[in-house]
PDB file of C-alpha atoms in Angstrom:
ATOM      1  CA  MET A   1      28.378  -4.416  -3.182  1.00  0.00           C
ATOM      2  CA  ASP A   2      28.144  -0.646  -3.574  1.00  0.00           C
ATOM      3  CA  GLY A   3      25.859  -1.109  -6.586  1.00  0.00           C
ATOM      4  CA  LEU A   4      23.559  -3.433  -4.687  1.00  0.00           C
ATOM      5  CA  TRP A   5      23.349  -1.058  -1.735  1.00  0.00           C
ATOM      6  CA  ALA A   6      22.400   1.789  -4.083  1.00  0.00           C
ATOM      7  CA  ALA A   7      19.803  -0.447  -5.766  1.00  0.00           C
ATOM      8  CA  LEU A   8      18.088  -0.933  -2.392  1.00  0.00           C
ATOM      9  CA  ARG A   9      17.216   2.790  -2.503  1.00  0.00           C
ATOM     10  CA  ALA A  10      17.659   3.399   1.203  1.00  0.00           C
ATOM     11  CA  GLY A  11      16.748   7.048   0.627  1.00  0.00           C
ATOM     12  CA  GLN A  12      13.205   5.905  -0.128  1.00  0.00           C
ATOM     13  CA  TRP A  13      12.884   4.255   3.281  1.00  0.00           C
ATOM     14  CA  VAL A  14      11.826   7.577   4.796  1.00  0.00           C
ATOM     15  CA  LYS A  15       8.294   6.764   3.577  1.00  0.00           C
ATOM     16  CA  ASN A  16       8.173   4.076   6.235  1.00  0.00           C
ATOM     17  CA  VAL A  17       8.121   6.689   8.978  1.00  0.00           C
ATOM     18  CA  LEU A  18       4.360   6.378   8.471  1.00  0.00           C
ATOM     19  CA  LEU A  19       4.595   3.186  10.524  1.00  0.00           C
ATOM     20  CA  ALA A  20       5.132   5.410  13.568  1.00  0.00           C
ATOM     21  CA  ALA A  21       1.954   7.447  13.007  1.00  0.00           C
ATOM     22  CA  PRO A  22      -0.313   5.216  15.138  1.00  0.00           C
ATOM     23  CA  LEU A  23       2.153   5.326  18.037  1.00  0.00           C
ATOM     24  CA  VAL A  24       2.759   9.072  17.864  1.00  0.00           C
ATOM     25  CA  LEU A  25      -0.947   9.869  17.558  1.00  0.00           C
ATOM     26  CA  SER A  26      -1.970   7.475  20.348  1.00  0.00           C
ATOM     27  CA  HIS A  27      -0.276   9.566  23.047  1.00  0.00           C
ATOM     28  CA  GLN A  28       1.803   6.568  24.093  1.00  0.00           C
ATOM     29  CA  ILE A  29       5.163   7.896  22.917  1.00  0.00           C
ATOM     30  CA  GLY A  30       6.764   7.160  26.282  1.00  0.00           C
ATOM     31  CA  ARG A  31       6.375   3.394  25.826  1.00  0.00           C
ATOM     32  CA  TRP A  32       9.717   2.005  24.734  1.00  0.00           C
ATOM     33  CA  ASP A  33       8.245  -1.418  23.993  1.00  0.00           C
ATOM     34  CA  LEU A  34       6.031   0.180  21.360  1.00  0.00           C
ATOM     35  CA  TRP A  35       8.986   2.126  19.944  1.00  0.00           C
ATOM     36  CA  ALA A  36      10.916  -1.145  19.667  1.00  0.00           C
ATOM     37  CA  ALA A  37       8.046  -2.730  17.723  1.00  0.00           C
ATOM     38  CA  THR A  38       7.818   0.371  15.531  1.00  0.00           C
ATOM     39  CA  ALA A  39      11.566   0.312  14.846  1.00  0.00           C
ATOM     40  CA  ALA A  40      11.407  -3.374  13.929  1.00  0.00           C
ATOM     41  CA  SER A  41       8.439  -2.767  11.639  1.00  0.00           C
ATOM     42  CA  PHE A  42      10.287   0.162  10.021  1.00  0.00           C
ATOM     43  CA  ALA A  43      13.338  -1.996   9.304  1.00  0.00           C
ATOM     44  CA  LEU A  44      11.263  -4.864   7.922  1.00  0.00           C
ATOM     45  CA  PHE A  45       9.097  -2.603   5.754  1.00  0.00           C
ATOM     46  CA  SER A  46      12.201  -0.845   4.430  1.00  0.00           C
ATOM     47  CA  LEU A  47      13.775  -4.127   3.377  1.00  0.00           C
ATOM     48  CA  ALA A  48      10.465  -5.264   1.865  1.00  0.00           C
ATOM     49  CA  ALA A  49      10.287  -2.036  -0.146  1.00  0.00           C
ATOM     50  CA  SER A  50      13.842  -2.649  -1.346  1.00  0.00           C
ATOM     51  CA  SER A  51      12.760  -6.096  -2.508  1.00  0.00           C
ATOM     52  CA  VAL A  52      10.085  -4.439  -4.611  1.00  0.00           C
ATOM     53  CA  TYR A  53      12.466  -1.765  -5.966  1.00  0.00           C
ATOM     54  CA  LEU A  54      14.866  -4.466  -7.176  1.00  0.00           C
ATOM     55  CA  VAL A  55      12.132  -6.243  -9.154  1.00  0.00           C
ATOM     56  CA  ASN A  56      10.746  -2.956 -10.438  1.00  0.00           C
ATOM     57  CA  ASP A  57      14.161  -1.973 -11.765  1.00  0.00           C
ATOM     58  CA  VAL A  58      14.446  -5.286 -13.611  1.00  0.00           C
ATOM     59  CA  LEU A  59      11.021  -4.772 -15.169  1.00  0.00           C
ATOM     60  CA  ASP A  60      11.849  -1.199 -16.177  1.00  0.00           C
ATOM     61  CA  LEU A  61      15.409  -1.855 -17.302  1.00  0.00           C
ATOM     62  CA  GLY A  62      14.863  -0.907 -20.945  1.00  0.00           C
ATOM     63  CA  SER A  63      13.086   2.369 -20.274  1.00  0.00           C
ATOM     64  CA  ASP A  64      15.339   3.278 -17.324  1.00  0.00           C
ATOM     65  CA  ARG A  65      18.391   3.160 -19.592  1.00  0.00           C
ATOM     66  CA  HIS A  66      16.874   5.992 -21.659  1.00  0.00           C
ATOM     67  CA  HIS A  67      15.544   8.082 -18.760  1.00  0.00           C
ATOM     68  CA  PRO A  68      17.596  11.175 -17.860  1.00  0.00           C
ATOM     69  CA  VAL A  69      17.692  10.330 -14.138  1.00  0.00           C
ATOM     70  CA  LYS A  70      16.869   6.622 -13.859  1.00  0.00           C
ATOM     71  CA  LYS A  71      19.700   5.648 -16.217  1.00  0.00           C
ATOM     72  CA  LYS A  72      22.039   6.228 -13.257  1.00  0.00           C
ATOM     73  CA  ARG A  73      20.393   3.494 -11.186  1.00  0.00           C
ATOM     74  CA  PRO A  74      22.771   0.561 -10.592  1.00  0.00           C
ATOM     75  CA  LEU A  75      20.927  -1.961 -12.758  1.00  0.00           C
ATOM     76  CA  ALA A  76      20.391   0.443 -15.683  1.00  0.00           C
ATOM     77  CA  ALA A  77      24.001   1.589 -15.434  1.00  0.00           C
ATOM     78  CA  GLY A  78      25.240  -2.023 -15.481  1.00  0.00           C
ATOM     79  CA  ARG A  79      26.727  -1.961 -11.975  1.00  0.00           C
ATOM     80  CA  ILE A  80      24.675  -4.989 -10.898  1.00  0.00           C
ATOM     81  CA  SER A  81      23.141  -7.852 -12.864  1.00  0.00           C
ATOM     82  CA  VAL A  82      19.531  -8.847 -13.330  1.00  0.00           C
ATOM     83  CA  ARG A  83      20.313 -12.126 -11.598  1.00  0.00           C
ATOM     84  CA  ALA A  84      21.805 -10.370  -8.561  1.00  0.00           C
ATOM     85  CA  SER A  85      18.779  -8.057  -8.364  1.00  0.00           C
ATOM     86  CA  LEU A  86      16.246 -10.868  -8.502  1.00  0.00           C
ATOM     87  CA  THR A  87      18.201 -13.048  -6.060  1.00  0.00           C
ATOM     88  CA  ALA A  88      18.522 -10.186  -3.573  1.00  0.00           C
ATOM     89  CA  SER A  89      14.815  -9.381  -3.968  1.00  0.00           C
ATOM     90  CA  ALA A  90      13.747 -12.961  -3.236  1.00  0.00           C
ATOM     91  CA  LEU A  91      16.075 -13.218  -0.234  1.00  0.00           C
ATOM     92  CA  LEU A  92      14.835  -9.912   1.186  1.00  0.00           C
ATOM     93  CA  ALA A  93      11.158 -10.823   0.749  1.00  0.00           C
ATOM     94  CA  ALA A  94      11.601 -14.267   2.302  1.00  0.00           C
ATOM     95  CA  GLY A  95      13.696 -12.843   5.114  1.00  0.00           C
ATOM     96  CA  VAL A  96      11.302 -10.091   6.127  1.00  0.00           C
ATOM     97  CA  LEU A  97       8.346 -12.462   6.081  1.00  0.00           C
ATOM     98  CA  ALA A  98      10.212 -15.030   8.171  1.00  0.00           C
ATOM     99  CA  VAL A  99      11.417 -12.491  10.746  1.00  0.00           C
ATOM    100  CA  SER A 100       7.976 -10.882  10.920  1.00  0.00           C
ATOM    101  CA  SER A 101       6.298 -14.215  11.547  1.00  0.00           C
ATOM    102  CA  VAL A 102       8.547 -14.826  14.549  1.00  0.00           C
ATOM    103  CA  TYR A 103       8.886 -11.394  16.172  1.00  0.00           C
ATOM    104  CA  LEU A 104       5.798  -9.336  15.329  1.00  0.00           C
ATOM    105  CA  PRO A 105       2.036  -9.885  15.572  1.00  0.00           C
ATOM    106  CA  ALA A 106       0.205 -11.808  12.858  1.00  0.00           C
ATOM    107  CA  GLY A 107      -1.640  -8.640  11.822  1.00  0.00           C
ATOM    108  CA  PHE A 108       1.677  -7.004  10.950  1.00  0.00           C
ATOM    109  CA  LEU A 109       2.735 -10.049   8.938  1.00  0.00           C
ATOM    110  CA  LEU A 110      -0.552  -9.867   7.015  1.00  0.00           C
ATOM    111  CA  ALA A 111      -0.083  -6.139   6.309  1.00  0.00           C
ATOM    112  CA  LEU A 112       3.526  -6.686   5.214  1.00  0.00           C
ATOM    113  CA  ALA A 113       2.606  -9.621   2.976  1.00  0.00           C
ATOM    114  CA  SER A 114      -0.234  -7.563   1.493  1.00  0.00           C
ATOM    115  CA  TYR A 115       2.210  -4.735   0.830  1.00  0.00           C
ATOM    116  CA  LEU A 116       4.582  -7.091  -0.973  1.00  0.00           C
ATOM    117  CA  VAL A 117       1.840  -8.604  -3.122  1.00  0.00           C
ATOM    118  CA  VAL A 118       0.220  -5.268  -4.037  1.00  0.00           C
ATOM    119  CA  ALA A 119       3.563  -3.533  -4.628  1.00  0.00           C
ATOM    120  CA  HIS A 120       4.816  -6.315  -6.919  1.00  0.00           C
ATOM    121  CA  PHE A 121       1.500  -6.349  -8.782  1.00  0.00           C
ATOM    122  CA  TYR A 122       1.831  -2.567  -9.092  1.00  0.00           C
ATOM    123  CA  SER A 123       5.299  -2.964 -10.622  1.00  0.00           C
ATOM    124  CA  LEU A 124       4.126  -5.674 -13.008  1.00  0.00           C
ATOM    125  CA  LEU A 125       0.914  -4.099 -14.253  1.00  0.00           C
ATOM    126  CA  LEU A 126      -0.912  -1.484 -12.224  1.00  0.00           C
ATOM    127  CA  LYS A 127       1.589   1.356 -12.681  1.00  0.00           C
ATOM    128  CA  LYS A 128       0.728   1.326 -16.385  1.00  0.00           C
ATOM    129  CA  LEU A 129      -2.966   1.964 -15.721  1.00  0.00           C
ATOM    130  CA  MET A 130      -3.654   5.675 -15.518  1.00  0.00           C
ATOM    131  CA  LEU A 131      -5.480   6.762 -12.350  1.00  0.00           C
ATOM    132  CA  ILE A 132      -5.421   3.263 -10.912  1.00  0.00           C
ATOM    133  CA  ASP A 133      -1.689   3.681 -10.370  1.00  0.00           C
ATOM    134  CA  VAL A 134      -2.282   6.753  -8.215  1.00  0.00           C
ATOM    135  CA  PHE A 135      -4.869   5.063  -6.031  1.00  0.00           C
ATOM    136  CA  VAL A 136      -2.731   1.946  -5.604  1.00  0.00           C
ATOM    137  CA  LEU A 137       0.178   4.124  -4.444  1.00  0.00           C
ATOM    138  CA  ALA A 138      -2.122   5.705  -1.858  1.00  0.00           C
ATOM    139  CA  VAL A 139      -3.186   2.232  -0.691  1.00  0.00           C
ATOM    140  CA  LEU A 140       0.473   1.267  -0.277  1.00  0.00           C
ATOM    141  CA  TYR A 141       0.998   4.298   1.969  1.00  0.00           C
ATOM    142  CA  GLY A 142      -2.153   3.431   3.911  1.00  0.00           C
ATOM    143  CA  LEU A 143      -0.852  -0.105   4.413  1.00  0.00           C
ATOM    144  CA  ARG A 144       2.179   1.375   6.157  1.00  0.00           C
ATOM    145  CA  VAL A 145      -0.057   3.097   8.686  1.00  0.00           C
ATOM    146  CA  VAL A 146      -2.119  -0.060   9.194  1.00  0.00           C
ATOM    147  CA  ALA A 147       1.066  -2.101   9.624  1.00  0.00           C
ATOM    148  CA  GLY A 148       2.347   0.349  12.247  1.00  0.00           C
ATOM    149  CA  GLY A 149      -0.873  -0.091  14.189  1.00  0.00           C
ATOM    150  CA  GLN A 150      -0.663  -3.861  13.900  1.00  0.00           C
ATOM    151  CA  ALA A 151       2.977  -3.942  15.026  1.00  0.00           C
ATOM    152  CA  THR A 152       2.151  -1.988  18.181  1.00  0.00           C
ATOM    153  CA  GLY A 153      -1.372  -3.215  18.863  1.00  0.00           C
ATOM    154  CA  ILE A 154      -2.706   0.334  18.486  1.00  0.00           C
ATOM    155  CA  GLU A 155      -6.022   0.679  16.711  1.00  0.00           C
ATOM    156  CA  VAL A 156      -5.823   2.918  13.645  1.00  0.00           C
ATOM    157  CA  SER A 157      -8.784   5.254  13.275  1.00  0.00           C
ATOM    158  CA  TYR A 158     -10.709   5.607  10.045  1.00  0.00           C
ATOM    159  CA  TRP A 159      -9.899   9.316  10.194  1.00  0.00           C
ATOM    160  CA  LEU A 160      -6.179   8.633  10.116  1.00  0.00           C
ATOM    161  CA  LEU A 161      -6.588   6.220   7.220  1.00  0.00           C
ATOM    162  CA  ALA A 162      -8.762   8.690   5.317  1.00  0.00           C
ATOM    163  CA  LEU A 163      -6.244  11.473   5.867  1.00  0.00           C
ATOM    164  CA  THR A 164      -3.380   9.222   4.783  1.00  0.00           C
ATOM    165  CA  VAL A 165      -5.088   8.077   1.596  1.00  0.00           C
ATOM    166  CA  PHE A 166      -6.251  11.604   0.705  1.00  0.00           C
ATOM    167  CA  LEU A 167      -2.806  13.077   1.291  1.00  0.00           C
ATOM    168  CA  PHE A 168      -1.017  10.430  -0.713  1.00  0.00           C
ATOM    169  CA  VAL A 169      -3.484  10.464  -3.587  1.00  0.00           C
ATOM    170  CA  SER A 170      -2.679  14.175  -3.849  1.00  0.00           C
ATOM    171  CA  LEU A 171       1.069  13.570  -3.686  1.00  0.00           C
ATOM    172  CA  ALA A 172       0.869  10.750  -6.236  1.00  0.00           C
ATOM    173  CA  PHE A 173      -0.971  13.055  -8.649  1.00  0.00           C
ATOM    174  CA  ALA A 174       1.718  15.701  -8.128  1.00  0.00           C
ATOM    175  CA  LYS A 175       4.427  13.102  -8.826  1.00  0.00           C
ATOM    176  CA  ARG A 176       2.676  11.964 -12.013  1.00  0.00           C
ATOM    177  CA  CYS A 177       2.397  15.567 -13.206  1.00  0.00           C
ATOM    178  CA  ALA A 178       6.119  16.112 -12.581  1.00  0.00           C
ATOM    179  CA  GLU A 179       6.972  12.940 -14.512  1.00  0.00           C
ATOM    180  CA  ILE A 180       4.814  14.027 -17.456  1.00  0.00           C
ATOM    181  CA  ARG A 181       6.545  17.407 -17.485  1.00  0.00           C
ATOM    182  CA  LEU A 182       9.968  15.755 -17.404  1.00  0.00           C
ATOM    183  CA  GLN A 183       9.091  13.434 -20.280  1.00  0.00           C
ATOM    184  CA  SER A 184       7.614  16.244 -22.365  1.00  0.00           C
ATOM    185  CA  GLY A 185      10.648  18.466 -21.766  1.00  0.00           C
ATOM    186  CA  ARG A 186       8.734  21.266 -20.044  1.00  0.00           C
TER     187      ARG A 186
END
């Protein structure tokens, strides 16, 4: 179970704090009902992201085993099986979509489903396409902000979306540069 928990990459869930941006910036931070919706959306997005990480690790298994850092991931290190990863991924994806459809607005469900589709497509193909990968990552961050607005019923401004996409395009480029340096040994 320890291997599966590590494979969920809970440390990466911090990215989902972006779901709170619409609430924080709307000057409605005293509304506990909106915080409850934001907390629920955070939990669901985090589990959805874990679903994607599990599939991504299966797809990258061969290269991860030779990577200086990624070889320590549970799947690459042999602590969990491909079957367990794919089963857990499917259960997580189905679970978050089912819970979202019952407890959160339809707009959130649409944003979450879009995130799952785009993120899986990114893992399958788009991450191999230079430049496109960076822009898709920025879109995935933007979807978090949109989903936070949908979960709370707070309209997200175009300015906030533009700032989010610009910021995360920049961060994605920085991450790609760091990866290139690591691979080249610099």
